[in-house]
Structure formats: structure tokens, C-alpha cells
Short mmCIF file of C-alpha atoms in Angstrom, two decimals:
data_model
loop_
_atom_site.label_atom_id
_atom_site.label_comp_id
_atom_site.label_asym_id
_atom_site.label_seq_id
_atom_site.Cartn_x
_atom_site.Cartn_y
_atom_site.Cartn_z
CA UNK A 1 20.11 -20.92 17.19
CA UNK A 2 23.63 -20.28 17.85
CA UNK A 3 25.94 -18.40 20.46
CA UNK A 4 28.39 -15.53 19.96
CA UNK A 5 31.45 -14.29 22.04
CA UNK A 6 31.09 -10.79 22.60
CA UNK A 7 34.89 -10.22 21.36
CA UNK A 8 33.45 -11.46 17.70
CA UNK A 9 29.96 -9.25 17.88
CA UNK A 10 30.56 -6.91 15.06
CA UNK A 11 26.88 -5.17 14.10
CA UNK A 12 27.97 -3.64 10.96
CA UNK A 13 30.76 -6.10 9.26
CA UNK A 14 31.69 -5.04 6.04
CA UNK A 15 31.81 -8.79 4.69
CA UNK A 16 28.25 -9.94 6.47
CA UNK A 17 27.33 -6.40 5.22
CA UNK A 18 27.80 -7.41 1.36
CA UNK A 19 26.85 -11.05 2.06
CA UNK A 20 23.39 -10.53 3.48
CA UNK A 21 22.28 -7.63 1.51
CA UNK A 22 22.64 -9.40 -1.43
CA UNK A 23 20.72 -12.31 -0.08
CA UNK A 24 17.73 -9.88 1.34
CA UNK A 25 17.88 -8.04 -2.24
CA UNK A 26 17.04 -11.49 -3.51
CA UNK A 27 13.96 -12.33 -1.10
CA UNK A 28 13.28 -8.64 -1.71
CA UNK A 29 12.85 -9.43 -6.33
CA UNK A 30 11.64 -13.23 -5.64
CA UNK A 31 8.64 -10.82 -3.68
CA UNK A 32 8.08 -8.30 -6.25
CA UNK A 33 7.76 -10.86 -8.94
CA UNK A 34 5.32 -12.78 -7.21
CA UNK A 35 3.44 -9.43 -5.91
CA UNK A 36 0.11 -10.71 -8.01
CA UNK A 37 0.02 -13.71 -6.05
CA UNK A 38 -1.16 -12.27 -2.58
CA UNK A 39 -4.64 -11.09 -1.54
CA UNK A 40 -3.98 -7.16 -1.89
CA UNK A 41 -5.26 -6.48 1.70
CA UNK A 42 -4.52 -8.80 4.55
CA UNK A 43 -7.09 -11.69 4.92
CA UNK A 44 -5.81 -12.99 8.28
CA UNK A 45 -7.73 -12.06 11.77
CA UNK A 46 -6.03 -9.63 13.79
CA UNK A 47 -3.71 -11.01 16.63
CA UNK A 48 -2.71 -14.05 14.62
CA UNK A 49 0.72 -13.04 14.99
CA UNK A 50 0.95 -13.53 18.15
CA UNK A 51 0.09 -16.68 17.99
CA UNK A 52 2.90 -17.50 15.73
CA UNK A 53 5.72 -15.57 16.78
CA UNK A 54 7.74 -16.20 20.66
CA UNK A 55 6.89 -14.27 23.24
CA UNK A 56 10.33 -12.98 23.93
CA UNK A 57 13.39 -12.28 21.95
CA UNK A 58 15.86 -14.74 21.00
CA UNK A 59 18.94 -14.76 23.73
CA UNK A 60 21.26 -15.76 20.86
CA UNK A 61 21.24 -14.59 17.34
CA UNK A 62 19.97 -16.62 14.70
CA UNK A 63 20.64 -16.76 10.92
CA UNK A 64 19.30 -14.81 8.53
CA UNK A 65 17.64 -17.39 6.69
CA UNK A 66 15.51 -17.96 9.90
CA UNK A 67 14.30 -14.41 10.00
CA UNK A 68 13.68 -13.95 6.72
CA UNK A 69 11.91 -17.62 6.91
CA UNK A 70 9.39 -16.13 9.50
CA UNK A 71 9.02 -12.87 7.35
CA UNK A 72 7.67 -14.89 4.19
CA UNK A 73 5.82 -17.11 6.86
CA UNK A 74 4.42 -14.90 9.25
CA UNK A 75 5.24 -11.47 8.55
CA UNK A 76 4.42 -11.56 4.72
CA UNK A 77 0.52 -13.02 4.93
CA UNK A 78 -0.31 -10.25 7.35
CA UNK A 79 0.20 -7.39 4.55
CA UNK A 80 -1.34 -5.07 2.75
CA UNK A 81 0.52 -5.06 -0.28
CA UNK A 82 0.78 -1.49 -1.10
CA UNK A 83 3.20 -2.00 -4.77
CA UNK A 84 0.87 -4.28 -5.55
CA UNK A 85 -0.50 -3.44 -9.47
CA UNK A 86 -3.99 -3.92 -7.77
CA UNK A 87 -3.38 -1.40 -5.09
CA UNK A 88 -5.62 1.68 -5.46
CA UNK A 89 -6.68 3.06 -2.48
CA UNK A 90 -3.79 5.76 -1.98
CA UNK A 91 -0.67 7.38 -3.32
CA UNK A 92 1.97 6.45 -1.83
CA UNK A 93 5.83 6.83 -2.30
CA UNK A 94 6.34 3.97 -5.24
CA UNK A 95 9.03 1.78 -4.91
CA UNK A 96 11.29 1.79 -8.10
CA UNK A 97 15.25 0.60 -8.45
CA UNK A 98 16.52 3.91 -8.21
CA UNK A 99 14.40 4.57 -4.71
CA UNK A 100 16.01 1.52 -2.87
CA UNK A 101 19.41 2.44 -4.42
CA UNK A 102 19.07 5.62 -2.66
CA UNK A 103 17.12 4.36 0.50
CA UNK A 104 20.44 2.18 0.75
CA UNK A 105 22.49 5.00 0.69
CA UNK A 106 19.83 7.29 3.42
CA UNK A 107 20.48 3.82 5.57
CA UNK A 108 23.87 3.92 4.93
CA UNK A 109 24.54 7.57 5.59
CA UNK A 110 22.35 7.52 8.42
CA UNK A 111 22.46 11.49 8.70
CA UNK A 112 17.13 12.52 11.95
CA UNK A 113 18.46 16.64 10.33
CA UNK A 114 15.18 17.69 12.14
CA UNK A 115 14.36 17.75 15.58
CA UNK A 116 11.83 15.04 16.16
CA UNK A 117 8.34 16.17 16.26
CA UNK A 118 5.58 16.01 19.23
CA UNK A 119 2.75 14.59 18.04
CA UNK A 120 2.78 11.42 15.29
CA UNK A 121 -0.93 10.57 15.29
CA UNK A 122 -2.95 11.16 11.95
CA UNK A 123 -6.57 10.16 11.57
CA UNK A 124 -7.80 11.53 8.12
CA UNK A 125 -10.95 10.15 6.96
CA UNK A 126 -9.40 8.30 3.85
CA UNK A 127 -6.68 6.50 6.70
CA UNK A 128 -10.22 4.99 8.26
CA UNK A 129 -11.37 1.46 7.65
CA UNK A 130 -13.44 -1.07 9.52
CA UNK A 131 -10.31 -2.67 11.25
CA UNK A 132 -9.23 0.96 12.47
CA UNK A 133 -12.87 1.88 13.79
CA UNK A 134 -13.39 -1.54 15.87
CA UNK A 135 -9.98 -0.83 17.53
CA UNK A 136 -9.57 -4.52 16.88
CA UNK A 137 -5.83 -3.73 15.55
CA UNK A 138 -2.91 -1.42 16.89
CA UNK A 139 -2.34 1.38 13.85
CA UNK A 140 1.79 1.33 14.02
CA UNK A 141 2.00 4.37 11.95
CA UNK A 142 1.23 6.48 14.76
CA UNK A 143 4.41 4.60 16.95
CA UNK A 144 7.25 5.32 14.85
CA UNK A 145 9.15 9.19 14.16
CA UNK A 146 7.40 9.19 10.86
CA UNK A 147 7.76 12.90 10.52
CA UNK A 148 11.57 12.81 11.32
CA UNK A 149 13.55 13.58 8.31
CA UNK A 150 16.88 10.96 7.49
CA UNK A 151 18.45 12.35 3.92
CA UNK A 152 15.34 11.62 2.19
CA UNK A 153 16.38 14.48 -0.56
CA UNK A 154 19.02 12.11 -1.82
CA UNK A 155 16.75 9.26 -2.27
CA UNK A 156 14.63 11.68 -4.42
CA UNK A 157 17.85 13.35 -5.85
CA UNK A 158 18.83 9.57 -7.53
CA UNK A 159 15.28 9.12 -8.61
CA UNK A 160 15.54 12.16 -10.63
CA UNK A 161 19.14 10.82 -12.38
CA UNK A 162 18.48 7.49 -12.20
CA UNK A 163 15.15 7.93 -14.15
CA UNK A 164 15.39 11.01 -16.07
CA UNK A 165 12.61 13.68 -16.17
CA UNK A 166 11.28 12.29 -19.41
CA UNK A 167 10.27 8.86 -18.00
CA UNK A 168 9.12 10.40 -15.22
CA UNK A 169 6.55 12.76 -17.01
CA UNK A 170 5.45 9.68 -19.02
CA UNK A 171 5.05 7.40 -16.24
CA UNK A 172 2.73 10.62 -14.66
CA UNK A 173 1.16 10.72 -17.89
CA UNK A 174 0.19 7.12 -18.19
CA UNK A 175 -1.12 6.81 -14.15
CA UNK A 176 -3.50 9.62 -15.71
CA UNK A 177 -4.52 8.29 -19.00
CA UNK A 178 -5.91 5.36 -16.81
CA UNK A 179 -7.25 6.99 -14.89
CA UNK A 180 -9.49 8.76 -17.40
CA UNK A 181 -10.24 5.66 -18.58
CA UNK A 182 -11.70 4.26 -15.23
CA UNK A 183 -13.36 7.70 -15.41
CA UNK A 184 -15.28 6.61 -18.63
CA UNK A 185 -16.07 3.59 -17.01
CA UNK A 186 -18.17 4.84 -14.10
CA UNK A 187 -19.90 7.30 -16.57
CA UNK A 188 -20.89 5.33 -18.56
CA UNK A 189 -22.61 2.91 -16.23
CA UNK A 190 -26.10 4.43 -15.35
CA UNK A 191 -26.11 3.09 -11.80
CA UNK A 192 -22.60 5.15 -10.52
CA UNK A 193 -21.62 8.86 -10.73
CA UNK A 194 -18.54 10.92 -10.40
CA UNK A 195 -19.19 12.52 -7.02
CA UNK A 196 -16.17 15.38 -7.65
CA UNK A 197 -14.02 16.12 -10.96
CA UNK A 198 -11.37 14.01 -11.18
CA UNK A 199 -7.84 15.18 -10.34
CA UNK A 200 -4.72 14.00 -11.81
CA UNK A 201 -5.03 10.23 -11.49
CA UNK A 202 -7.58 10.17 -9.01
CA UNK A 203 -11.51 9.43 -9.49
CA UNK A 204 -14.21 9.53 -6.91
CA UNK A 205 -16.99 8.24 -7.63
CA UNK A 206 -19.92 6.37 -5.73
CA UNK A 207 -23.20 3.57 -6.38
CA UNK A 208 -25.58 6.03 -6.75
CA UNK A 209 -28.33 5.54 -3.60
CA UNK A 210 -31.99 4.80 -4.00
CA UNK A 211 -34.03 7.68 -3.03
CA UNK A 212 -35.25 6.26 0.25
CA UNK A 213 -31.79 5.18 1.55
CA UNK A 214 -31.93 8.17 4.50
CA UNK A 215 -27.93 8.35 4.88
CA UNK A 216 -27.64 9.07 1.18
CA UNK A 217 -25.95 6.34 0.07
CA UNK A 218 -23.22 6.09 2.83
CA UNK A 219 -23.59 2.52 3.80
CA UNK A 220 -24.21 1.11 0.31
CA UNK A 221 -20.94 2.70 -0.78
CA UNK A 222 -19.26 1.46 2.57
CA UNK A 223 -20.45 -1.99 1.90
CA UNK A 224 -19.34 -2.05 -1.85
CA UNK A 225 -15.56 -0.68 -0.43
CA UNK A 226 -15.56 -3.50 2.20
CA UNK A 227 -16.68 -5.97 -0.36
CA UNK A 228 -13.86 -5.28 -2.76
CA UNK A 229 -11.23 -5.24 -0.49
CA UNK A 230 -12.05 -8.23 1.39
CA UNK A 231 -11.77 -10.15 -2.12
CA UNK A 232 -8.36 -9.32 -1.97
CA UNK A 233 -8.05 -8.79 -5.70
CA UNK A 234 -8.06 -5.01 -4.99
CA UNK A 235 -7.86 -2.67 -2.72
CA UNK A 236 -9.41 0.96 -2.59
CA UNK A 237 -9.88 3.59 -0.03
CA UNK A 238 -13.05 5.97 1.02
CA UNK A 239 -12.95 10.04 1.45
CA UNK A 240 -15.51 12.47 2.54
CA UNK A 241 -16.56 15.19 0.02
CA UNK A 242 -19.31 17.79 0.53
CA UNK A 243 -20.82 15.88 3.53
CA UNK A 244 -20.98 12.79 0.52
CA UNK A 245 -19.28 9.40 1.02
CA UNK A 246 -17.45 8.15 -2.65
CA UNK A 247 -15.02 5.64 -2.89
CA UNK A 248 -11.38 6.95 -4.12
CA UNK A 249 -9.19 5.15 -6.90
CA UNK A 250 -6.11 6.13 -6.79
CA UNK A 251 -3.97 5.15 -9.71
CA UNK A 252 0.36 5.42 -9.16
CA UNK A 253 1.39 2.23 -8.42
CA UNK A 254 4.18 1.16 -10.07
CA UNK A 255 3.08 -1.89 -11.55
CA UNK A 256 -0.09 -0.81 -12.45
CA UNK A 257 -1.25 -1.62 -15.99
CA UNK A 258 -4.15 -0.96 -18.23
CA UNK A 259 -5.27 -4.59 -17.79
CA UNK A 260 -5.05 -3.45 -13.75
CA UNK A 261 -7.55 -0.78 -14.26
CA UNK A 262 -10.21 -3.10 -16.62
CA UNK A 263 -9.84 -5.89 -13.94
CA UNK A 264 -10.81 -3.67 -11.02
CA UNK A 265 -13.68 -2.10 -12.79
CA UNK A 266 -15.33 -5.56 -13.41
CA UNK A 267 -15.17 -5.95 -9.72
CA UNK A 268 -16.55 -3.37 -8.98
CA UNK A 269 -19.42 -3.57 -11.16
CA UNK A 270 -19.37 -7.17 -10.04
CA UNK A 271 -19.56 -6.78 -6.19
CA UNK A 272 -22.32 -3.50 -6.74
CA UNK A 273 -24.52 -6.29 -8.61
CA UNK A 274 -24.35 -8.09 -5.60
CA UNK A 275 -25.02 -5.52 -3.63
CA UNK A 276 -28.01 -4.24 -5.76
CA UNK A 277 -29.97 -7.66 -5.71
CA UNK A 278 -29.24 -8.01 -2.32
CA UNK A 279 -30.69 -4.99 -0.35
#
């Protein structure tokens, strides 16, 4: 803890500026390289951070190496870790170099062109999970201006250079390949079934029910998602489709490999084993 005269309070110094950003560009590659290492989803209990973390803030600023201290402490263990290679549940917006380089520049810019909007809340079925249904845990996404706009077309705009079009067709081209290859998996394993064609680099597929199980297969196939995301080796998502409940993989992370894909199918056949003998 320290003090500060409000003569020297300077919030954007261009010497701290260069300082710290290379030391949080640091914490940011030490935590990309050792991605593999956390459970995918978040195996703490909700509310533990409050436990952890003061109830008020700080009166006097402290040093970076404190906050970023409690962010690989506290912040860190209570993540889902959506770049993880074992990450399959949705597509989201990949991180790459290129995409910081130009999320530095959006920061740095800092040009909200859109009015912001009424209404933030989204509650599509694949966004559901057993944390979100119990109400045991506040969803954030729906208390932030997530539908503002802030220069994001130059973030995509370095992408583009940065990358080329050719590596990005083949990295498109590759998230599909595996996925056709998970596709062959579940076909050719008697006990699951593609539900709906796959699209692009996306499968689902479910554990095909017994013919007495009345809700069609809907809580076997919830229980098999639960189970494999609880592991924390992987992490996958549920849809909807036709009334039918299937489990999604969704293959674009950025660090996904091939060896990704053949992992995640042996848990799943592993955990559905389980499952099997079980009910």
C-alpha cells in the first residue's frame, strides 16, 4: 500500500504506460503457455470470491504486482478458460497476436460510435448451464454495454493484414477437418448419433436414449455434458434442435489440435460408459 499526492496522480503516464504494459503482456504469455494446466471450466463454489477479496476498495493505490498477484490468485482459478485448446462448447472471438495488437490500439483510440443499446440480457438455450438455472451465480454478461461498438473494425482490419487471407482460410479449413473427424467418431460408435448435419466445424450429436427413458434422452445427455465439464479436461455446451437435446462441439479455438479433438472423444466415450453402467 502506498499514498499519492494528488499533484503527481497522472492516470495515463506515458512512461508507467510502456512500463506496465509490458509487464501485463508478460503475465498475459506466462498464462497462455500454461493454458493446459487449468481445469477448462471453473471448479471453485460460487461466492468464493468474496471470501478472498476486501470488502471495499483500496483508499490508496497499490502496485501492480499486487493486482496482478490477486488476479493469478483469486481471479484466475475462478475461470472458464475459453482459449483453452480443450474449450469446445462455443465460438467465440479467438484471441491471436494480431487481435490484442489491435484491441491495444481500440483501447488506445478509445473512439462507443453507437448509441448504447436498451436491453443487454441474452438467454439462448446453448448460454444455459446448471450454475445459470440454480441462480446460484450472477451472469456479468448481461451488466456490461456488450452491444456498444468501440472501433472493433480495426481490430478485425489488423487481423486481416497481420494474418493474411491464406492463413486464415487454412486455419478455417483445419477447425473443419477436425471437426469431421470428431464426426467419424460419434458414427462410428453404435451407442451415439448425429442428431443434425454438421455445419462448418460444429457437430451435434447425443447418447442415444433407451426406449423407455420418457424425456427422450434429455437427462442422460444433460448428465453426460455435466460430467465432462466438471472433469475440467473439457468443456462443451448443449442446444435444442427439433424439440431434441444434443450436446454441441464446437471446434475454433486457437490452440486446438488434432490430439485436442482425440482426447475429448475418449472422454466422452469414457464418462457415457459411466453413465451407461450406472442408470
Amino acid at each position: 500500500m502506498g499514498s499519492a499526492s494528488k499533484k503527481t496522480f497522472l492516470p495515463l503516464d506515458p512512461v508507467s504506460f510502456t512500463e506496465e504494459s509490458k509487464t501485463v503482456i508478460d503475465f498475459i504469455a506466462d498464462y497462455y503457455e500454461n493454458i493446459e494446466k487449468y481445469p477448462v471450466q471453473s471448479t471453485v463454489e460460487p461466492g468464493y470470491l468474496s471470501a478472498r477479496l476486501p470488502d471495499s476498495a483500496p483508499y490508496n493505490p497499490e502496485s501492480l504486482e499486487e493486482i496482478l498477484k490477486d488476479v493469478n490468485d483469486c481471479i484466475i482459478p475462478g475461470l472458464t478458460h475459453w482459449q483453452s485448446p480443450n474449450f469446445f462448447a462455443y465460438f467465440q472471438a479467438n484471441a491471436s497476436t494480431a487481435g490484442f495488437l489491435g484491441e491495444m490500439l481500440c483501447s488506445g483510440f478509445n473512439v462507443e460510435p453507437n448509441l448504447l443499446t436498451d436491453s443487454l440480457s441474452s438467454d439462448p438455450e446453448i448460454l444455459r448451464n446448471k450454475a445459470s438455472r440454480s441462480k446460484e451465480v450472477v451472469d456479468y454478461k448481461d451488466w456490461q454495454i456488450a452491444l456498444s461498438r468501440r472501433f472493433r473494425a480495426l481490430k478485425l482490419w489488423i487481423v486481416i493484414r497481420r494474418h493474411g487471407l491464406a492463413n486464415l482460410m487454412y486455419h478455417i479449413r483445419s477447425d473443419i477437418a477436425m471437426a469431421k473427424r470428431f464426426e467419424a467418431f460419434v458414427r462410428k460408435d453404435e451407442r451415439f448419433e448425429m442428431v443434425v448435419p454438421r455445419m462448418f466445424a460444429l457437430v451435434c450429436f447425443r447418447l442415444k436414449p433407451k426406449a423407455e427413458e420418457e424425456d427422450e434422452g434429455t437427462g442422460l445427455n444433460r448428465k453426460l455434458v455435466e460430467a465432462i465439464n466438471s472433469s475440467g479436461k473439457a468443456f462443451m455446451s448443449h442446444a435444442v434442435a427439433g424439440g431434441i437435446y444434443v450436446i454441441r462441439c464446437a471446434i475454433g479455438t486457437t490452440l486446438t489440435q488434432q490430439h485436442h479433438v482425440d482426447d475429448l472423444w475418449k472422454l466422452v466415450q469414457e464418462k457415457a460408459q459411466t453413465l451407461l453402467i450406472n442408470n
